[in-house]
PDB file of C-alpha atoms in Angstrom:
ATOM      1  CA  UNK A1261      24.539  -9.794 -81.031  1.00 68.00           C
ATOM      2  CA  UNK A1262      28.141  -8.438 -81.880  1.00 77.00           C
ATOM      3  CA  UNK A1263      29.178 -11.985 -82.008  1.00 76.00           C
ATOM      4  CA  UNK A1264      26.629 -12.870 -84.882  1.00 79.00           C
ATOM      5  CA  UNK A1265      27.360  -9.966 -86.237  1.00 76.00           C
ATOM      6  CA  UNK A1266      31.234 -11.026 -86.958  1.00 74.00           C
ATOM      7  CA  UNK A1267      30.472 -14.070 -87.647  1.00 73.00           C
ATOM      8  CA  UNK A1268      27.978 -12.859 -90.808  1.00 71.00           C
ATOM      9  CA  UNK A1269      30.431 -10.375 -91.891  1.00 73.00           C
ATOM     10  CA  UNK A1270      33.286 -13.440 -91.786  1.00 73.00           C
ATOM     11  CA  UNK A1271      30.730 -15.404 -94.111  1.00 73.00           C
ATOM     12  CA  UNK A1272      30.250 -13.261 -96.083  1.00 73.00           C
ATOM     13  CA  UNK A1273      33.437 -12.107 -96.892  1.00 72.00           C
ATOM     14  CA  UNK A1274      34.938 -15.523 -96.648  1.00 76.00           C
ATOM     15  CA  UNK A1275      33.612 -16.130-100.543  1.00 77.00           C
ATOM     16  CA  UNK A1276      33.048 -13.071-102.542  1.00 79.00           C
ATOM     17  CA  UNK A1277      32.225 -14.777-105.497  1.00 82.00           C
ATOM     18  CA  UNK A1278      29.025 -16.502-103.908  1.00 81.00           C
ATOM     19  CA  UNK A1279      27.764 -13.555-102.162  1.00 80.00           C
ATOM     20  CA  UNK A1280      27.954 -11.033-105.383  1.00 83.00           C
ATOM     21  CA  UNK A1281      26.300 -13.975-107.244  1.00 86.00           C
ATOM     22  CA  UNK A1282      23.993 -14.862-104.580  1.00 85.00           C
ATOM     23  CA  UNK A1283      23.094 -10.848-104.184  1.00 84.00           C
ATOM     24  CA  UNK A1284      22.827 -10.660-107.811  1.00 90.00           C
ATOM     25  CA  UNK A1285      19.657 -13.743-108.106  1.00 89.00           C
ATOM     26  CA  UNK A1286      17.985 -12.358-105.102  1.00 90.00           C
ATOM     27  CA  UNK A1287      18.047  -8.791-106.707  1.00 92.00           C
ATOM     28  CA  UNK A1288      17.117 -10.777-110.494  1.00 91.00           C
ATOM     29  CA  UNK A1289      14.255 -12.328-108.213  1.00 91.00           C
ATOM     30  CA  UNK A1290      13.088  -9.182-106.591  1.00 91.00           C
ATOM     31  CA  UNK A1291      13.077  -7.326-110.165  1.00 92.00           C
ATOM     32  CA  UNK A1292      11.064 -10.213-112.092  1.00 91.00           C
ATOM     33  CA  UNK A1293       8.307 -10.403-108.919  1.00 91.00           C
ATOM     34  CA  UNK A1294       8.147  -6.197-109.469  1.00 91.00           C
ATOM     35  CA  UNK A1295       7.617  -6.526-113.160  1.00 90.00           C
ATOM     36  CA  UNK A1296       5.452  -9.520-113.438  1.00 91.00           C
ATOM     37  CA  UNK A1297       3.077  -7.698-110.746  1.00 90.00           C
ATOM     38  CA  UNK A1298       3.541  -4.308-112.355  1.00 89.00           C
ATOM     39  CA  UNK A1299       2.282  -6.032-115.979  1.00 86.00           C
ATOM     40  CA  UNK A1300      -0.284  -8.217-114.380  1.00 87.00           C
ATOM     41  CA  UNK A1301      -1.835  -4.518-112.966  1.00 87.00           C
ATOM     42  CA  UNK A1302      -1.572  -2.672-115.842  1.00 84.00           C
ATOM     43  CA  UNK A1303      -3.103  -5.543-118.322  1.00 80.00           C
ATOM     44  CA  UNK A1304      -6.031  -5.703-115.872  1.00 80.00           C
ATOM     45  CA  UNK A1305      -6.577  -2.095-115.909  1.00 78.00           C
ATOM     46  CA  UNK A1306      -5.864  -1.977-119.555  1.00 71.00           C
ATOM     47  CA  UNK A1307      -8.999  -4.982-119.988  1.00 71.00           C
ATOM     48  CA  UNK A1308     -11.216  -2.518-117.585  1.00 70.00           C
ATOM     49  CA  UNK A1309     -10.610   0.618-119.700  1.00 69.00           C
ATOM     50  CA  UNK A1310     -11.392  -1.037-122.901  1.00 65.00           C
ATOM     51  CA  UNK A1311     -14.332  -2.368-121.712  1.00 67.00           C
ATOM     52  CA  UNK A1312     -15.871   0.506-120.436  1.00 68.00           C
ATOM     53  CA  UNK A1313     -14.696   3.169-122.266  1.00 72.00           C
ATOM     54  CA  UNK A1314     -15.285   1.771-125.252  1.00 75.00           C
ATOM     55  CA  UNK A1315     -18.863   1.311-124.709  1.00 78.00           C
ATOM     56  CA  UNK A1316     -20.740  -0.658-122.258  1.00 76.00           C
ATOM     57  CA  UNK A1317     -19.375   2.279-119.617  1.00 80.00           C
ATOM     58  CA  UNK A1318     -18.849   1.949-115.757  1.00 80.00           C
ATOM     59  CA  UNK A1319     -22.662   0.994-115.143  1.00 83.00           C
ATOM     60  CA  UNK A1320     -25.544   0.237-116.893  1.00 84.00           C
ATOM     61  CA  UNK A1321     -29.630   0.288-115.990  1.00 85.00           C
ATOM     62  CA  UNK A1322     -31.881  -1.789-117.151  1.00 85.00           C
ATOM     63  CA  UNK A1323     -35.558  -2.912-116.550  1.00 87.00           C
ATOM     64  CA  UNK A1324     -35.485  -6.099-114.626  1.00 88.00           C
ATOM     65  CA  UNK A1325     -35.195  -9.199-117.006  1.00 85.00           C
ATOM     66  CA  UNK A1326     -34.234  -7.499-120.044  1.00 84.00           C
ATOM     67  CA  UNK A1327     -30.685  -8.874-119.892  1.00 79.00           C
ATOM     68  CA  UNK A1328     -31.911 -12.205-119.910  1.00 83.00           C
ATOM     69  CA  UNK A1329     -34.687 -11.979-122.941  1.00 83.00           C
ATOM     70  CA  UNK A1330     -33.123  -8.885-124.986  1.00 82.00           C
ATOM     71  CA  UNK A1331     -36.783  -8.176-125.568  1.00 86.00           C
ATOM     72  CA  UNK A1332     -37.789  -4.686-126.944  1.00 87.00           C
ATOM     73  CA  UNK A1333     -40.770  -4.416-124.896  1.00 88.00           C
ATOM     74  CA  UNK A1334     -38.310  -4.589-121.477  1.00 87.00           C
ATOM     75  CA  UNK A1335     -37.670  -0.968-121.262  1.00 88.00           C
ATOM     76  CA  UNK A1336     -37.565   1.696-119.210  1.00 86.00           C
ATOM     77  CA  UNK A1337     -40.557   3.813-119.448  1.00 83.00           C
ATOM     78  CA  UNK A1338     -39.756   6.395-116.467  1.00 81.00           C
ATOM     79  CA  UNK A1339     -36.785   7.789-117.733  1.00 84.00           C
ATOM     80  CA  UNK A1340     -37.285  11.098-116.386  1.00 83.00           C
ATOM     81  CA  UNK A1341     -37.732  10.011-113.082  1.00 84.00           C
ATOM     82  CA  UNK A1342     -34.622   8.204-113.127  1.00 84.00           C
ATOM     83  CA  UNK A1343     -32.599  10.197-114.547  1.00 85.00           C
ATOM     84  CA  UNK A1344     -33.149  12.788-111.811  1.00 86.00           C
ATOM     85  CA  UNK A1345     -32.592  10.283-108.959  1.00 86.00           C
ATOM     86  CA  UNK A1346     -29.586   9.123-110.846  1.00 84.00           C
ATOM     87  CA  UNK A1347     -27.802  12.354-111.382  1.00 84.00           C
ATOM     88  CA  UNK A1348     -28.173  13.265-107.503  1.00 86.00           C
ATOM     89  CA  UNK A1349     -25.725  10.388-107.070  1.00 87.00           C
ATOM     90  CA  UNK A1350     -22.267  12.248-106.836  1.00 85.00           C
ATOM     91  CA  UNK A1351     -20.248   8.589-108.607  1.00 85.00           C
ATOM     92  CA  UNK A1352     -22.563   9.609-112.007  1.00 85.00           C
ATOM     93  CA  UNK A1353     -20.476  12.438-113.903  1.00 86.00           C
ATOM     94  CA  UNK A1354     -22.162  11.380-117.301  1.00 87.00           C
ATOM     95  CA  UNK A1355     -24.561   8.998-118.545  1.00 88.00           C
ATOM     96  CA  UNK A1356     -26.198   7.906-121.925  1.00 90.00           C
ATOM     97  CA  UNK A1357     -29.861   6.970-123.096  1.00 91.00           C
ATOM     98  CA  UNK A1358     -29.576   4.460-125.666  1.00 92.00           C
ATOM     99  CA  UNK A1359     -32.557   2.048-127.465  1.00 93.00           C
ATOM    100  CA  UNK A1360     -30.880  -1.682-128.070  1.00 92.00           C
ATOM    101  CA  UNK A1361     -32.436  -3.878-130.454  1.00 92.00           C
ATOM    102  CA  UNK A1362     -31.977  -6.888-133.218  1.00 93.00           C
ATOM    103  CA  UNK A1363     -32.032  -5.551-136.838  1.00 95.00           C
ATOM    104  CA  UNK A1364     -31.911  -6.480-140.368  1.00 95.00           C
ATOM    105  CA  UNK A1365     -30.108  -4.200-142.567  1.00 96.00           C
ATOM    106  CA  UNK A1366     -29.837  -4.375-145.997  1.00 95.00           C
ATOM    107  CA  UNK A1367     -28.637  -2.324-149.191  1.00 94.00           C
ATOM    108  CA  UNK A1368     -29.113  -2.749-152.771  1.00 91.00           C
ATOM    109  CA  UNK A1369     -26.065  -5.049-152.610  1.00 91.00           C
ATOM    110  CA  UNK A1370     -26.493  -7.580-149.789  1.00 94.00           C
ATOM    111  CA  UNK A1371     -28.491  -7.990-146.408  1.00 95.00           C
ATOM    112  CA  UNK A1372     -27.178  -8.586-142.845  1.00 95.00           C
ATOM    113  CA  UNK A1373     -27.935  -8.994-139.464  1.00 94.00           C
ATOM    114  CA  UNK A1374     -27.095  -6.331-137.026  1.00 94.00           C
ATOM    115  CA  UNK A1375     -27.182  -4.898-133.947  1.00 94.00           C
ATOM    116  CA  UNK A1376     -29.368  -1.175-133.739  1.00 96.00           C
ATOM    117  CA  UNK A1377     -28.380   1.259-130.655  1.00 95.00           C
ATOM    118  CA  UNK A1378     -30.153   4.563-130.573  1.00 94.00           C
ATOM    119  CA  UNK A1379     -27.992   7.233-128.923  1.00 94.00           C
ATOM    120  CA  UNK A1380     -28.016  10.845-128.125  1.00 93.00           C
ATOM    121  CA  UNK A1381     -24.584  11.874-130.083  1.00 93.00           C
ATOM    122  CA  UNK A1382     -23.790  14.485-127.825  1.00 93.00           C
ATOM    123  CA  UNK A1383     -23.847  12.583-124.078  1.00 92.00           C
ATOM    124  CA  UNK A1384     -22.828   8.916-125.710  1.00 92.00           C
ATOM    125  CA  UNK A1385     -19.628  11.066-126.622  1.00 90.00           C
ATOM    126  CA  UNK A1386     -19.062  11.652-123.084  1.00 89.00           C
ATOM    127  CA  UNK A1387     -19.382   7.782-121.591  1.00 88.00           C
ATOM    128  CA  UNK A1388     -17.558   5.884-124.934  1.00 87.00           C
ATOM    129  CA  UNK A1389     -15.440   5.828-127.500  1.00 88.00           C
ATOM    130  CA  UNK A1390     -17.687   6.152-130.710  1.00 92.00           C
ATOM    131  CA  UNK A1391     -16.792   9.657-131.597  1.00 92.00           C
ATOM    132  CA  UNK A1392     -13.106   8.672-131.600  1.00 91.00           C
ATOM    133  CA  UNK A1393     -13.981   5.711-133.476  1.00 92.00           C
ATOM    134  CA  UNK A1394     -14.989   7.439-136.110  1.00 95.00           C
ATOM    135  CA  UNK A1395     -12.677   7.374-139.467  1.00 95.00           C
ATOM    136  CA  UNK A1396     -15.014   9.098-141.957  1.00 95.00           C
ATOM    137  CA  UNK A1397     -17.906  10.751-142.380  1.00 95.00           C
ATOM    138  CA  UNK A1398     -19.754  12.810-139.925  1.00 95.00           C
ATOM    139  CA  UNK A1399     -21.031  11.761-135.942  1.00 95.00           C
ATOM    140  CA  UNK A1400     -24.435  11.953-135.256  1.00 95.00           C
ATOM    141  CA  UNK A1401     -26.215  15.324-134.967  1.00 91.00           C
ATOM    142  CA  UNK A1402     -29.109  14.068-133.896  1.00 89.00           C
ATOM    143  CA  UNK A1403     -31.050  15.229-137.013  1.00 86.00           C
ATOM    144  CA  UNK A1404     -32.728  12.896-139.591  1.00 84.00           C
ATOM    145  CA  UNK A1405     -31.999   9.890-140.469  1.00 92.00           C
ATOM    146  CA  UNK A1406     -28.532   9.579-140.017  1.00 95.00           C
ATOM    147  CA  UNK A1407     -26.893   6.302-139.667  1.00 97.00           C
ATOM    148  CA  UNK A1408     -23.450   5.486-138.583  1.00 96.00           C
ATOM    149  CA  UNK A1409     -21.417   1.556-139.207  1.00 96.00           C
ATOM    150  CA  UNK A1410     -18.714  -0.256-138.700  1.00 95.00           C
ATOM    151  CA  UNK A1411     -15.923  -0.237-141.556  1.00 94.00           C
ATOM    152  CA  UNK A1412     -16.377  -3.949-141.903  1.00 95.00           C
ATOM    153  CA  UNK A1413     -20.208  -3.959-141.925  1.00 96.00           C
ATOM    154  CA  UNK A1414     -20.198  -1.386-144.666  1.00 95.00           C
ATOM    155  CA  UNK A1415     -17.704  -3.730-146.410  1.00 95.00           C
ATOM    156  CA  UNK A1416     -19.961  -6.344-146.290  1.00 95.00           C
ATOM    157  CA  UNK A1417     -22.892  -4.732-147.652  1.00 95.00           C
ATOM    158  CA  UNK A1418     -20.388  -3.095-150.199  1.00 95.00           C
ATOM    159  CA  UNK A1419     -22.001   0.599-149.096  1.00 95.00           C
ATOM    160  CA  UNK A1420     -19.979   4.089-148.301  1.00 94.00           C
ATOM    161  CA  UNK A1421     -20.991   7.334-147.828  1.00 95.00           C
ATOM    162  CA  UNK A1422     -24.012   8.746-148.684  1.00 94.00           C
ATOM    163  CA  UNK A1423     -25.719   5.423-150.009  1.00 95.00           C
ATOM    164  CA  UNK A1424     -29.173   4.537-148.260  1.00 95.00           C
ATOM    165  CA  UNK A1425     -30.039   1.436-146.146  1.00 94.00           C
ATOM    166  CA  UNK A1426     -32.979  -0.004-145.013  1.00 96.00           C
ATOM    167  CA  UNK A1427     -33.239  -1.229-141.524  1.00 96.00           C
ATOM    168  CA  UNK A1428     -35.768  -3.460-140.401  1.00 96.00           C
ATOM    169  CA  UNK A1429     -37.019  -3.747-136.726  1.00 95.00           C
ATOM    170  CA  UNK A1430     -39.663  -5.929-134.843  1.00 92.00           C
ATOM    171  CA  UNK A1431     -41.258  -2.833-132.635  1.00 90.00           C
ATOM    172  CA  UNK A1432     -42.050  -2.634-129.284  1.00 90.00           C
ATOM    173  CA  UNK A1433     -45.824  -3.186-127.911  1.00 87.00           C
ATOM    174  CA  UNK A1434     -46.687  -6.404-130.722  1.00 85.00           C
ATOM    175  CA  UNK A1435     -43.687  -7.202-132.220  1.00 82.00           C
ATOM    176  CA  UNK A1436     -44.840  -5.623-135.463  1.00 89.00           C
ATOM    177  CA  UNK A1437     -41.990  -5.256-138.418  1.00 92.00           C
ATOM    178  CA  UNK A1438     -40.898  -1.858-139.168  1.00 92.00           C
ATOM    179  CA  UNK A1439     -38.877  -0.470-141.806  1.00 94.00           C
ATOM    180  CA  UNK A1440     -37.335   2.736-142.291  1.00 94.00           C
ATOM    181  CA  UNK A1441     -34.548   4.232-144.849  1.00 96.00           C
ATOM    182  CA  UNK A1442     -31.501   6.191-143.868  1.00 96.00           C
ATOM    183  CA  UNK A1443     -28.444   7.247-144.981  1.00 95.00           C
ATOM    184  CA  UNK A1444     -24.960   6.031-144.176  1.00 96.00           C
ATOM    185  CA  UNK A1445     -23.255   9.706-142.437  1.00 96.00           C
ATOM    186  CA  UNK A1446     -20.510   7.910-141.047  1.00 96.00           C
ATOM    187  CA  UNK A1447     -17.937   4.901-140.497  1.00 97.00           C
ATOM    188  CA  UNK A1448     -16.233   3.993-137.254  1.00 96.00           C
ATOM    189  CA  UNK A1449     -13.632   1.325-136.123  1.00 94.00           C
ATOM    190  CA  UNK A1450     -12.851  -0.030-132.700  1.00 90.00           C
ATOM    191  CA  UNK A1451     -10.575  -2.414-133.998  1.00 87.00           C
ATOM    192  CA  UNK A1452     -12.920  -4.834-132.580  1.00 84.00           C
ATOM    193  CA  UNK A1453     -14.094  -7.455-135.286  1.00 87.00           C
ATOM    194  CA  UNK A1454     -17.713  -8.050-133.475  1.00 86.00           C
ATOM    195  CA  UNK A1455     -18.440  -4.196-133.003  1.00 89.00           C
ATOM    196  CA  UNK A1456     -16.908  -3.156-136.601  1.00 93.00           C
ATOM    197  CA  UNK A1457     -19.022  -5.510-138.285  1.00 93.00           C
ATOM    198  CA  UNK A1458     -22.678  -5.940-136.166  1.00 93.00           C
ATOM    199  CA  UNK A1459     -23.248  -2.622-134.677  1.00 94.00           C
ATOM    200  CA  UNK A1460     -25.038   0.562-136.108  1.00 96.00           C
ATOM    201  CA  UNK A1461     -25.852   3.364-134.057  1.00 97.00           C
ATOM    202  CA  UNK A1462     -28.907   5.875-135.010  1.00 96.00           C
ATOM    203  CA  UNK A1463     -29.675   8.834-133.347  1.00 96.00           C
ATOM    204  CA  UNK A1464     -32.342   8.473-130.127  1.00 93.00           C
ATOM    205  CA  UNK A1465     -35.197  10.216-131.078  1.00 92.00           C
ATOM    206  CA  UNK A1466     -35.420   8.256-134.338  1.00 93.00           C
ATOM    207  CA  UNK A1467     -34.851   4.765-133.037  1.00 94.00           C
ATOM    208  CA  UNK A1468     -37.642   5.449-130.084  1.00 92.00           C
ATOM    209  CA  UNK A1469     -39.683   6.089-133.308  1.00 92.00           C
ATOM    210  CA  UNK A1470     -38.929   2.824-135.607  1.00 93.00           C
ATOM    211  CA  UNK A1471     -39.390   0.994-131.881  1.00 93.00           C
ATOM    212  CA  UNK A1472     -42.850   1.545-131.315  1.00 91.00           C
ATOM    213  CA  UNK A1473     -40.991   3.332-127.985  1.00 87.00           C
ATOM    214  CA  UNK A1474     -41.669   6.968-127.748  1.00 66.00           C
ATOM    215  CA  UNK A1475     -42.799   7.628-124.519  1.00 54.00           C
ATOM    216  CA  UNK A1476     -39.212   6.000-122.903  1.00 47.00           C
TER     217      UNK A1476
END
């Protein structure tokens, strides 16, 4: 051992210019590996955060084979029940009802498609990001017929504050059309161009309603 030993130290020594450099690319090396995997983490996280804390959230329920057909009529209709059983699970710290359908929306200036979520303001506060989204206007109180867009959507129909809309649903239980008139309350922006410019959130109570939905 002593004799490896001396002869390392005599190679080392015996060019100091190739071991500093030598030292110096291992350390480059070692540094590059820690930063690429350092980034690589953090961009991954970063992707997980904006996806679910923007909306969709850490987990979602649905009624089997709704994901696949997006039809109204796939909803829940127990949601007391399961709501109970899900809160007794210690992983849930908040959670969010919401109604998701297809809509047509239209003002006196121009029509669009869209997509309609029906939220309770108060616990869809607590699971995404559309209260801190918001850059005028008011969030949703949950009373009448408020209706909150994004920037670009309102852009599009060439609306702001306080001018009405008319949305226009197919409801739940015969696909029947149903129309209703609200007012825009309030403008958000992800900085998302799909979610600024398709989505419109109502509050709950009233989107059950237009939905042909209110026993869910």
């Amino acid at each position: 051992m002593s004799l490896m030993i001396k002869l390392a130290k005599r190679n080392i020594f015996r060019n100091t210019r190739r071991t500093a450099l030598t030292v110096m690319l291992i350390s480059f090396g070692l540094a590059a590996l820690l930063f690429t995997d350092g980034f690589v983490k953090g961009t991954v996280k970063t992707m997980v955060d904006i996806s679910t804390k923007t909306f969709l959230g850490h987990g979602q329920i649905h009624k089997p084979g709704y994901r696949a057909s997006n039809d109204v009529d796939d909803y829940i209709a127990d949601l007391d029940e399961l709501t109970q059983a899900m809160l007794k699970q210690q992983e849930v710290q908040h959670y969010s009802i919401r109604t998701m359908s297809g809509a047509m929306i239209s003002s006196s200036e121009n029509v669009a498609s869209a997509f309609l979520i029906g939220v309770n303001g108060e616990h869809e506060s607590k699971v995404g990001a559309l209260k801190s989204a918001m850059i005028s206007g008011k969030y949703l109180s949950g009373n009448g017929n408020e209706l909150i867009m994004g920037y670009d959507l309102a852009d599009l129909l060439e609306v702001s504050l306080g001018d009405r809309i008319v949305l226009t649903v197919s409801a739940a239980h015969g696909g029947d059309l149903s129309q209703e008139l609200f007012r825009v309350s309030g403008l958000f922006k992800f900085n998302d161009r799909t979610m600024d410019k398709t989505m419109v959130f109502i509050n709950l109570k009233k989107s059950q309603q237009l939905l042909n939905i209110k026993g869910a």
